[in-house]
Amino acid sequence: MSDDRNRFETLAVHGGEPRPASNGSVVHPIYQGTVFETAPGSSVDDVRYIRLGTNPSQRHLHDRLAALEDAEAAVATASGMAAITTALHSVLGAGDHLIAAGTFYGGTHRFLVEHAGRLGWSIDVVDPADHEEWRKALRPTTKAFLVETITNPLIRVGDLAGVARFAREHGLTSVIDNTFATPVVFRPHRIGFDLVCHSATKALNGHSDIAAGVVTGSAERIASVASVLSAYGGSLDPHAAFLLARGLKTLALRVKAQNANALAIAEFLASHQKVAQVTYPGLASHPDHARAASLFDGFGSVLSFRPVGGVAAAERLMKSLRLPYTASSLGGVESLVVRPAAVGGHSGATSVEAEGVAEDLIRFSAGIEAAEDLIADFAVALDT
Ligand SMILES: *Cc1c(COP(=O)(O)O)cnc(C)c1O
């Protein structure tokens, strides 16, 4: 049931679900088995084996994810990092060159800095809004262009349509990490991205209880991603696939509530005299506000801010908050705060962005609590 005439809320519930349902079950069952019988005369392509991602629970999840990202095909991976590294492996070989725009999640940054060189890949990091830098970085060996929808923790939005267009013009595979946006906010295939990656550990699952990743794209590209994945052995366990498929049912509701909470908190903090600076693309003061407004439906669940009074004030504030946990993930139903400079690797920022990350910067990941309660909690904590 992946009828793209349906609205996203409907797709989140029905997209990719088999009709008629398996044995009439409204909930697709968990197939925990590792291997399935092969019919006489079947080929290697018909083998259903857990590492190949062809167990029925894995396949069901793939259909669901493809529907939500508006893609022909999807493959689930054991983590977000497995999704990103496998997607890159499917297009880059020794001697190839990658253009990487902007700043990256800490794990991605570490992979690019510590591992890509050993694989024989060369990389140029460019500004995600500066076309001239992209042109200068281009080499005969350039194969792919990697970007994140919304960067962390400074919450910037690059010229994403420009990246997709530039990649197409120069025969590069465009790869985007859409974790911070989710398909509720932004569906990158619609503006021409070739491969879309997610850490489903975050909002796609939404309940902070599994690790998973996703890559979506054309059937041909995903076949090649799945082939790399089975070679390296990073498929998603069927029980986690079941939980992720369950989490997806409420994705639209959760992300909209998170976006609304993030906007409400951003506006509250921006008007508070004990807050020096708030960074959220939903605020008109954000340098990428116009671009985000034209590309996105909502502005995401993550904001960052700097309290007046430096690191000591930031630490005091985080200790005084009673609702958000101090923890460094995002996208779950519970609100989280973290001081990126305190948790090493700048909680995901690259060294490039880290230079712009103040010691007293706090990142807030909105959960689905009542906005009034979160605001009241912040109001008390800021006055402490
Ligand atoms: C968390 C995250 C990842 C890595 O995902 P894991 O599931 O932890 O491997 C990649 N990119 C972004 C933007 C993330 O937030």
XYZ file of C-alpha atoms and ligand atoms in Angstrom:
399
model
C 0.000 0.000 0.000
C 2.551 2.613 -1.002
C 0.225 4.975 -2.811
C 2.117 8.247 -3.057
C -1.131 10.177 -3.461
C -1.602 9.629 0.246
C -0.404 12.180 2.760
C 2.605 11.416 4.919
C 0.537 10.619 8.049
C -1.282 7.918 6.062
C 1.929 6.611 4.511
C 3.510 6.300 7.961
C 0.762 3.847 8.926
C 0.098 2.069 5.619
C 3.049 2.698 3.301
C 4.679 -0.557 2.208
C 2.306 -2.747 4.257
C 1.241 -5.889 2.379
C -2.465 -6.086 1.510
C -4.041 -8.445 2.138
C -2.165 -8.634 5.416
C -0.172 -11.754 6.269
C -2.713 -14.232 7.735
C -5.003 -11.226 8.188
C -2.705 -9.869 10.898
C -2.906 -6.072 11.154
C 0.619 -6.179 12.576
C 3.247 -7.793 10.371
C 4.678 -10.743 12.312
C 8.286 -11.134 13.441
C 10.113 -13.788 11.461
C 13.063 -14.463 13.698
C 14.416 -17.342 11.566
C 17.821 -17.084 9.945
C 17.097 -19.217 6.872
C 14.104 -20.215 4.752
C 13.342 -23.093 2.436
C 14.218 -22.637 -1.209
C 11.748 -23.921 -3.764
C 13.011 -26.310 -6.454
C 14.386 -24.381 -9.424
C 15.045 -21.166 -7.475
C 18.211 -19.126 -8.092
C 20.785 -17.546 -5.749
C 18.697 -14.379 -5.858
C 15.835 -16.261 -4.201
C 17.864 -17.301 -1.160
C 16.329 -15.971 2.023
C 19.007 -15.657 4.657
C 19.318 -13.217 7.511
C 22.706 -11.681 6.602
C 21.461 -11.063 3.049
C 18.596 -8.985 4.462
C 16.028 -11.247 2.774
C 14.290 -12.582 5.895
C 10.554 -11.596 5.581
C 10.700 -9.192 8.565
C 13.662 -7.419 6.963
C 11.901 -7.293 3.582
C 8.745 -5.918 5.155
C 10.771 -3.156 6.819
C 12.517 -2.360 3.522
C 9.150 -1.875 1.790
C 7.978 0.395 4.615
C 11.143 2.530 4.534
C 11.134 2.883 0.747
C 7.535 4.135 0.861
C 8.349 6.741 3.521
C 11.391 8.150 1.716
C 9.668 8.123 -1.679
C 12.237 5.662 -3.007
C 12.112 2.579 -5.196
C 14.009 0.501 -2.656
C 15.518 0.498 0.822
C 17.883 -1.591 2.875
C 18.140 -1.635 6.665
C 21.492 -1.833 8.437
C 22.710 -2.614 11.943
C 23.320 1.077 12.749
C 23.369 4.524 11.201
C 27.138 4.281 10.735
C 26.672 0.979 8.883
C 24.201 2.775 6.574
C 26.565 5.663 5.786
C 29.736 3.599 5.377
C 27.959 0.971 3.267
C 26.394 3.606 1.018
C 29.832 5.164 0.461
C 31.454 1.757 -0.134
C 28.865 1.073 -2.833
C 30.138 4.018 -4.916
C 33.783 4.587 -3.922
C 36.809 2.369 -4.549
C 40.554 2.801 -4.066
C 41.770 5.882 -5.961
C 38.355 7.570 -5.956
C 37.583 11.011 -4.593
C 34.722 12.213 -2.395
C 33.452 15.762 -1.950
C 32.094 16.160 1.581
C 30.111 19.329 2.248
C 29.895 21.022 5.593
C 30.344 19.354 8.918
C 29.541 15.828 9.890
C 28.211 13.754 12.717
C 31.148 12.636 14.900
C 31.056 9.003 13.790
C 30.996 9.992 10.117
C 33.778 12.488 10.695
C 35.895 9.807 12.365
C 35.283 7.381 9.525
C 36.274 9.984 6.932
C 39.383 11.083 8.834
C 40.641 7.758 10.194
C 39.432 5.120 7.733
C 38.667 6.549 4.296
C 42.357 7.233 3.579
C 43.284 3.638 4.392
C 40.704 2.543 1.822
C 42.434 4.699 -0.795
C 39.700 7.329 -0.921
C 40.656 10.996 -1.013
C 38.339 13.643 0.372
C 37.825 17.369 0.030
C 35.691 19.125 2.602
C 33.790 22.090 1.147
C 31.279 24.680 2.308
C 27.736 23.331 1.689
C 26.592 26.658 0.268
C 29.622 27.700 -1.830
C 29.302 26.423 -5.435
C 32.689 27.829 -6.350
C 34.371 25.603 -3.729
C 32.537 22.575 -5.141
C 33.792 23.318 -8.651
C 37.359 23.743 -7.404
C 37.197 20.419 -5.524
C 36.031 18.470 -8.585
C 38.570 15.969 -9.984
C 38.398 13.340 -12.748
C 38.272 10.711 -9.962
C 35.408 12.346 -8.027
C 32.607 9.798 -7.595
C 30.354 11.049 -4.821
C 29.109 14.120 -2.941
C 28.198 13.668 0.742
C 26.156 16.114 2.815
C 23.935 16.203 5.929
C 20.456 17.763 5.753
C 20.888 19.646 9.040
C 24.317 19.871 10.665
C 25.127 19.291 14.281
C 25.350 21.044 16.718
C 25.239 24.401 14.884
C 22.067 23.367 13.002
C 23.022 24.739 9.581
C 21.178 23.934 6.330
C 23.306 23.908 3.163
C 22.224 24.465 -0.435
C 20.797 20.962 -0.702
C 19.015 21.437 -4.046
C 22.266 22.871 -5.395
C 24.240 19.835 -4.178
C 21.835 17.378 -5.846
C 21.944 19.378 -9.100
C 25.734 19.754 -9.062
C 26.170 16.001 -8.490
C 23.815 15.179 -11.358
C 25.580 17.618 -13.726
C 28.969 16.072 -12.981
C 27.960 12.408 -12.880
C 28.524 12.063 -9.119
C 26.402 10.003 -6.749
C 24.787 12.350 -4.233
C 24.518 10.913 -0.710
C 22.665 12.666 2.096
C 22.378 11.873 5.814
C 18.747 12.802 6.529
C 18.751 11.747 10.206
C 18.150 15.206 11.694
C 15.252 15.994 9.332
C 13.437 12.635 8.950
C 11.174 12.162 5.901
C 8.451 14.065 7.788
C 10.462 17.268 7.380
C 12.344 16.555 4.131
C 12.410 13.849 1.434
C 15.723 14.282 -0.403
C 14.922 11.942 -3.330
C 12.279 14.473 -4.384
C 14.973 17.031 -5.180
C 17.218 14.494 -6.865
C 19.439 12.907 -4.185
C 20.598 9.425 -5.206
C 21.140 7.771 -1.813
C 19.473 8.800 1.441
C 20.905 7.503 4.738
C 19.479 7.563 8.242
C 20.456 6.629 11.713
C 17.120 4.954 12.534
C 18.462 4.762 16.095
C 17.132 8.327 16.347
C 13.690 9.576 15.278
C 12.703 6.824 12.819
C 12.488 4.336 15.684
C 11.948 7.152 18.163
C 11.991 5.204 21.419
C 15.721 5.110 22.209
C 15.733 1.304 22.346
C 17.389 -0.062 19.169
C 20.330 0.694 16.897
C 19.501 0.657 13.184
C 20.249 2.404 9.917
C 18.636 2.851 6.517
C 19.731 3.527 2.957
C 17.129 4.319 0.281
C 17.470 4.869 -3.461
C 16.761 3.348 -6.863
C 16.409 -0.441 -7.044
C 19.726 -0.629 -8.879
C 21.650 1.465 -6.363
C 20.115 -0.328 -3.382
C 20.989 -3.722 -4.897
C 24.595 -2.588 -4.897
C 24.368 -1.228 -1.319
C 22.774 -4.524 -0.189
C 25.539 -6.472 -1.887
C 28.231 -4.512 -0.006
C 26.222 -4.895 3.202
C 26.000 -8.655 2.939
C 29.732 -8.847 2.173
C 30.607 -6.853 5.295
C 27.866 -8.471 7.387
C 25.918 -5.492 8.710
C 22.254 -6.467 8.195
C 19.623 -5.576 10.793
C 18.339 -8.210 13.215
C 14.649 -9.100 12.502
C 13.530 -8.290 16.021
C 15.030 -4.805 15.714
C 13.410 -4.617 12.241
C 10.047 -5.361 13.846
C 10.543 -2.667 16.492
C 11.608 -0.136 13.868
C 8.570 -0.954 11.695
C 6.423 -0.376 14.799
C 8.158 2.933 15.561
C 7.518 4.139 12.001
C 3.739 3.929 12.525
C 3.873 6.956 14.847
C 6.688 8.784 13.034
C 4.526 11.613 11.680
C 2.827 12.242 15.033
C 6.056 12.144 16.993
C 8.140 14.318 14.687
C 5.437 16.956 14.369
C 5.151 17.113 18.167
C 8.936 17.334 18.464
C 9.145 20.085 15.827
C 6.420 22.067 17.599
C 8.191 21.656 20.948
C 11.559 22.671 19.485
C 10.029 25.803 17.958
C 8.221 26.696 21.191
C 11.377 26.229 23.275
C 13.472 28.148 20.726
C 11.062 31.081 20.866
C 10.943 30.979 24.652
C 14.728 30.877 24.993
C 15.206 33.611 22.361
C 13.041 35.952 24.436
C 14.733 35.107 27.761
C 17.246 37.595 29.187
C 19.455 34.835 30.603
C 19.970 33.333 27.150
C 22.667 34.893 24.977
C 22.032 33.073 21.703
C 19.597 30.534 20.205
C 20.247 28.607 16.992
C 17.194 27.014 15.352
C 16.301 27.210 11.653
C 12.673 27.877 12.587
C 13.668 31.298 13.990
C 13.751 34.193 11.505
C 17.129 35.153 13.034
C 18.759 31.923 11.756
C 21.025 32.502 8.722
C 19.468 29.518 6.867
C 15.860 30.229 7.852
C 14.672 31.124 4.342
C 16.329 28.075 2.779
C 14.935 25.742 5.460
C 11.474 27.259 5.082
C 11.498 26.662 1.327
C 12.833 23.072 1.520
C 11.302 21.714 4.730
C 7.963 20.941 6.290
C 8.847 21.930 9.872
C 12.325 22.750 11.180
C 13.402 19.645 13.054
C 13.626 18.654 16.707
C 17.098 19.951 17.581
C 18.221 23.431 18.618
C 21.257 24.799 20.365
C 21.659 27.772 22.674
C 24.135 29.563 24.925
C 23.060 30.730 28.361
C 24.400 33.994 29.791
C 27.223 33.198 32.227
C 29.418 30.748 30.340
C 30.205 27.101 31.060
C 29.357 27.310 34.766
C 25.887 28.657 33.960
C 25.401 25.993 31.288
C 26.331 23.207 33.707
C 24.083 24.657 36.415
C 21.184 24.943 34.001
C 21.501 21.361 32.787
C 21.633 20.086 36.381
C 18.543 22.111 37.286
C 16.363 20.837 34.432
C 14.011 18.157 35.719
C 12.471 16.835 32.488
C 15.224 16.539 29.837
C 17.846 13.878 30.461
C 21.467 14.898 30.016
C 22.418 12.537 27.191
C 23.823 12.964 23.717
C 21.414 11.243 21.309
C 18.328 12.787 19.677
C 14.977 12.042 18.091
C 13.513 10.007 20.969
C 10.196 10.690 22.734
C 12.055 12.058 25.759
C 13.775 15.465 25.609
C 17.566 15.475 25.978
C 20.192 18.129 26.621
C 23.918 17.859 26.106
C 26.876 20.240 26.161
C 28.697 19.147 22.984
C 32.070 20.577 24.077
C 31.931 18.453 27.247
C 31.298 15.055 25.695
C 34.314 14.819 23.404
C 34.179 14.783 19.637
C 31.785 17.674 20.161
C 28.901 15.247 20.325
C 29.120 14.696 16.660
C 30.647 17.898 15.325
C 33.692 17.758 13.115
C 36.852 19.565 14.099
C 35.916 22.107 11.417
C 32.635 22.911 13.054
C 34.067 22.353 16.509
C 36.057 25.531 16.023
C 32.744 27.363 15.970
C 31.260 25.434 18.889
C 31.382 27.469 22.072
C 32.232 25.744 25.357
C 28.916 26.888 26.809
C 26.741 25.731 23.878
C 23.888 23.419 24.928
C 22.108 21.211 22.391
C 18.456 20.442 23.056
C 16.679 17.508 21.391
C 12.926 17.918 21.789
C 10.815 14.996 22.939
C 7.020 14.780 22.807
C 6.258 16.135 26.298
C 3.810 19.057 26.643
C 5.535 22.262 25.494
C 4.116 24.111 28.528
C 5.837 21.681 30.907
C 9.161 21.925 29.092
C 8.978 25.733 29.058
C 8.090 25.808 32.768
C 11.062 23.520 33.457
C 13.416 25.791 31.489
C 11.969 28.904 33.145
C 12.694 27.557 36.643
C 16.145 26.231 35.674
C 17.164 29.554 34.069
C 16.181 31.432 37.215
C 18.175 29.080 39.474
C 23.490 9.134 15.357
C 23.836 9.608 14.003
C 24.566 8.804 13.127
C 25.098 7.434 13.508
O 24.057 6.564 13.821
P 24.247 5.262 14.750
O 22.918 4.625 14.669
O 24.656 5.743 16.111
O 25.330 4.460 14.112
C 24.832 9.292 11.859
N 24.428 10.528 11.485
C 23.732 11.333 12.302
C 23.319 12.673 11.815
C 23.419 10.912 13.592
O 22.739 11.723 14.410
